mmCIF file of C-alpha atoms in Angstrom:
data_model
loop_
_atom_site.group_PDB
_atom_site.id
_atom_site.type_symbol
_atom_site.label_atom_id
_atom_site.label_comp_id
_atom_site.label_asym_id
_atom_site.label_seq_id
_atom_site.Cartn_x
_atom_site.Cartn_y
_atom_site.Cartn_z
ATOM 1 C CA MET A 118 0.000 0.000 0.000
ATOM 2 C CA SER A 119 1.400 3.362 -1.050
ATOM 3 C CA ILE A 120 -0.417 6.289 0.585
ATOM 4 C CA THR A 121 -0.012 9.830 -0.719
ATOM 5 C CA ILE A 122 -1.212 12.893 1.193
ATOM 6 C CA ARG A 123 -1.798 15.993 -0.898
ATOM 7 C CA VAL A 124 -3.805 19.221 -0.968
ATOM 8 C CA ALA A 125 -7.344 18.735 -2.257
ATOM 9 C CA GLU A 126 -8.222 20.036 -5.715
ATOM 10 C CA LYS A 127 -11.584 21.007 -7.193
ATOM 11 C CA GLN A 128 -11.872 17.788 -9.181
ATOM 12 C CA ASP A 129 -11.710 15.861 -5.873
ATOM 13 C CA CYS A 130 -15.045 17.272 -4.692
ATOM 14 C CA PRO A 131 -17.273 14.385 -5.890
ATOM 15 C CA ALA A 132 -15.067 11.853 -4.065
ATOM 16 C CA LEU A 133 -14.976 14.047 -0.950
ATOM 17 C CA LEU A 134 -18.758 14.337 -0.960
ATOM 18 C CA GLU A 135 -19.024 10.534 -1.193
ATOM 19 C CA LEU A 136 -16.822 10.265 1.898
ATOM 20 C CA ILE A 137 -18.934 12.914 3.652
ATOM 21 C CA HIS A 138 -21.983 10.725 3.021
ATOM 22 C CA GLU A 139 -20.083 7.707 4.372
ATOM 23 C CA LEU A 140 -19.231 9.693 7.513
ATOM 24 C CA ALA A 141 -22.847 10.808 7.926
ATOM 25 C CA ILE A 142 -24.016 7.195 7.727
ATOM 26 C CA TYR A 143 -21.399 6.183 10.313
ATOM 27 C CA GLU A 144 -22.608 9.010 12.575
ATOM 28 C CA LYS A 145 -26.223 7.842 12.034
ATOM 29 C CA LEU A 146 -27.241 11.136 10.386
ATOM 30 C CA PRO A 147 -27.305 10.555 6.609
ATOM 31 C CA GLU A 148 -30.288 12.884 6.121
ATOM 32 C CA GLU A 149 -28.290 15.797 7.531
ATOM 33 C CA VAL A 150 -26.037 16.076 4.467
ATOM 34 C CA THR A 151 -27.909 18.639 2.372
ATOM 35 C CA VAL A 152 -25.045 20.475 0.659
ATOM 36 C CA THR A 153 -24.963 20.101 -3.115
ATOM 37 C CA LEU A 154 -21.829 19.273 -5.046
ATOM 38 C CA GLU A 155 -21.943 22.738 -6.603
ATOM 39 C CA GLU A 156 -22.214 24.470 -3.200
ATOM 40 C CA PHE A 157 -19.455 22.299 -1.768
ATOM 41 C CA ALA A 158 -17.059 22.927 -4.661
ATOM 42 C CA ASP A 159 -17.783 26.655 -4.673
ATOM 43 C CA ALA A 160 -17.136 26.894 -0.918
ATOM 44 C CA GLY A 161 -13.721 25.321 -1.403
ATOM 45 C CA PHE A 162 -12.649 26.583 -4.812
ATOM 46 C CA GLY A 163 -14.910 29.497 -5.781
ATOM 47 C CA GLU A 164 -14.226 33.225 -5.566
ATOM 48 C CA LYS A 165 -14.272 33.231 -1.761
ATOM 49 C CA PRO A 166 -13.107 29.803 -0.570
ATOM 50 C CA VAL A 167 -13.811 29.066 3.076
ATOM 51 C CA TRP A 168 -12.291 25.619 3.468
ATOM 52 C CA LYS A 169 -9.168 23.692 2.586
ATOM 53 C CA ALA A 170 -8.486 19.987 2.740
ATOM 54 C CA PHE A 171 -5.859 17.322 2.519
ATOM 55 C CA VAL A 172 -6.677 14.040 0.815
ATOM 56 C CA ALA A 173 -5.193 10.595 1.256
ATOM 57 C CA GLU A 174 -4.818 8.536 -1.900
ATOM 58 C CA ASN A 175 -3.948 4.941 -2.590
ATOM 59 C CA GLU A 176 -3.320 4.138 -6.254
ATOM 60 C CA ASP A 177 -5.052 7.374 -7.364
ATOM 61 C CA LYS A 178 -8.180 6.602 -5.314
ATOM 62 C CA ILE A 179 -9.147 9.039 -2.549
ATOM 63 C CA ILE A 180 -9.513 6.987 0.628
ATOM 64 C CA GLY A 181 -9.719 9.756 3.198
ATOM 65 C CA PHE A 182 -9.612 13.476 3.796
ATOM 66 C CA ALA A 183 -9.301 16.142 6.450
ATOM 67 C CA LEU A 184 -11.210 19.379 5.803
ATOM 68 C CA TYR A 185 -10.375 22.457 7.855
ATOM 69 C CA TYR A 186 -10.656 26.226 8.047
ATOM 70 C CA THR A 187 -9.424 29.116 10.151
ATOM 71 C CA ARG A 188 -11.516 29.811 13.223
ATOM 72 C CA TYR A 189 -11.131 32.891 15.353
ATOM 73 C CA SER A 190 -11.559 32.559 19.105
ATOM 74 C CA THR A 191 -11.931 35.740 21.127
ATOM 75 C CA TRP A 192 -10.199 33.873 23.935
ATOM 76 C CA LYS A 193 -7.425 32.127 22.001
ATOM 77 C CA GLY A 194 -6.967 33.940 18.658
ATOM 78 C CA CYS A 195 -6.567 32.185 15.287
ATOM 79 C CA ARG A 196 -6.987 28.434 15.453
ATOM 80 C CA LEU A 197 -7.293 25.699 12.888
ATOM 81 C CA TYR A 198 -10.719 24.047 13.020
ATOM 82 C CA LEU A 199 -10.848 20.483 11.738
ATOM 83 C CA GLU A 200 -14.387 20.216 10.377
ATOM 84 C CA ASP A 201 -14.350 16.695 8.984
ATOM 85 C CA PHE A 202 -11.814 13.904 9.144
ATOM 86 C CA ILE A 203 -12.565 10.508 7.635
ATOM 87 C CA VAL A 204 -10.821 7.473 6.284
ATOM 88 C CA THR A 205 -13.015 5.054 4.355
ATOM 89 C CA GLU A 206 -13.797 1.939 6.367
ATOM 90 C CA GLU A 207 -11.625 -0.404 4.293
ATOM 91 C CA TYR A 208 -8.490 1.606 5.164
ATOM 92 C CA ARG A 209 -9.105 2.303 8.859
ATOM 93 C CA GLY A 210 -6.476 1.010 11.244
ATOM 94 C CA LYS A 211 -3.736 1.102 8.600
ATOM 95 C CA GLY A 212 -2.074 4.412 9.496
ATOM 96 C CA VAL A 213 -3.919 6.570 6.959
ATOM 97 C CA GLY A 214 -5.692 8.602 9.644
ATOM 98 C CA LYS A 215 -2.393 9.171 11.432
ATOM 99 C CA LEU A 216 -0.826 10.541 8.241
ATOM 100 C CA LEU A 217 -3.775 12.850 7.563
ATOM 101 C CA PHE A 218 -4.095 14.045 11.158
ATOM 102 C CA GLU A 219 -0.387 14.771 11.488
ATOM 103 C CA THR A 220 -0.466 16.670 8.172
ATOM 104 C CA VAL A 221 -3.224 18.893 9.572
ATOM 105 C CA MET A 222 -1.267 19.359 12.807
ATOM 106 C CA GLN A 223 1.759 20.400 10.745
ATOM 107 C CA GLU A 224 -0.413 22.890 8.844
ATOM 108 C CA ALA A 225 -1.484 24.456 12.158
ATOM 109 C CA LYS A 226 2.174 24.637 13.184
ATOM 110 C CA ASP A 227 3.312 26.063 9.820
ATOM 111 C CA LYS A 228 0.596 28.750 9.910
ATOM 112 C CA ASN A 229 1.507 29.573 13.517
ATOM 113 C CA TYR A 230 -2.074 29.061 14.733
ATOM 114 C CA ASN A 231 -2.681 29.308 18.461
ATOM 115 C CA GLY A 232 -4.141 25.813 18.469
ATOM 116 C CA MET A 233 -6.368 23.343 16.731
ATOM 117 C CA SER A 234 -9.852 22.184 17.619
ATOM 118 C CA TRP A 235 -12.507 19.759 16.427
ATOM 119 C CA GLN A 236 -15.530 17.841 17.654
ATOM 120 C CA VAL A 237 -16.005 14.150 18.273
ATOM 121 C CA LEU A 238 -19.224 12.374 19.168
ATOM 122 C CA ASP A 239 -19.207 11.067 22.734
ATOM 123 C CA TRP A 240 -20.085 7.534 21.559
ATOM 124 C CA ASN A 241 -17.336 7.369 18.904
ATOM 125 C CA GLU A 242 -14.830 5.408 20.986
ATOM 126 C CA PRO A 243 -12.437 4.577 18.115
ATOM 127 C CA ALA A 244 -12.068 8.294 17.325
ATOM 128 C CA ILE A 245 -11.786 9.270 21.000
ATOM 129 C CA ASN A 246 -9.080 6.655 21.532
ATOM 130 C CA PHE A 247 -7.264 7.899 18.417
ATOM 131 C CA TYR A 248 -7.245 11.486 19.749
ATOM 132 C CA LYS A 249 -6.164 10.353 23.220
ATOM 133 C CA LYS A 250 -2.987 8.919 21.655
ATOM 134 C CA TYR A 251 -2.114 12.534 20.843
ATOM 135 C CA GLU A 252 -3.013 13.640 24.379
ATOM 136 C CA ALA A 253 -5.828 15.827 23.031
ATOM 137 C CA SER A 254 -7.885 17.729 25.572
ATOM 138 C CA MET A 255 -11.516 16.625 25.611
ATOM 139 C CA GLU A 256 -13.928 19.273 26.876
ATOM 140 C CA SER A 257 -17.250 18.647 28.525
ATOM 141 C CA GLY A 258 -20.072 20.964 29.403
ATOM 142 C CA TRP A 259 -20.492 22.617 26.002
ATOM 143 C CA LEU A 260 -23.610 22.052 23.941
ATOM 144 C CA ASN A 261 -23.657 22.587 20.198
ATOM 145 C CA ALA A 262 -26.273 25.052 18.963
ATOM 146 C CA SER A 263 -27.266 25.831 15.391
ATOM 147 C CA PHE A 264 -29.881 27.241 13.046
ATOM 148 C CA SER A 265 -30.877 25.807 9.709
ATOM 149 C CA LYS A 266 -31.197 28.080 6.677
ATOM 150 C CA GLU A 267 -34.986 27.915 7.112
ATOM 151 C CA GLN A 268 -34.771 28.950 10.780
ATOM 152 C CA ILE A 269 -32.602 31.934 9.886
ATOM 153 C CA LYS A 270 -35.129 33.029 7.255
ATOM 154 C CA LYS A 271 -37.876 33.139 9.905
#
């Protein structure tokens, strides 16, 4: 197995969206993925891109990705926010996630961010155990809040 980590390109968007759907199924929320391919590609590669990503490839097939953006914390300053991080099931446990995650950590270091943050579901023990290997801090007591596009319109 020969794994390559590289910066995502616009033509990768269909494969990334397939992995996003795989992640949503794993997280038991497939109906929550409502972004279109056009919206997704525009958000990453349009006039005002808001996200960047690294992809993991094996023999020219994308098998994982880590999508991130800059987040500003009034308490901590500029931080890298890891929005989604997935390796397709067939390649889990083979070091692909480690390569991707450490590439994102290096990006945070290279950009001199004041830290890096992400979310993990409290029932996702494989992911929690993965992050614990890096001695990640796990916060409790915060609840996620959001509005849908329809709620904002009201």
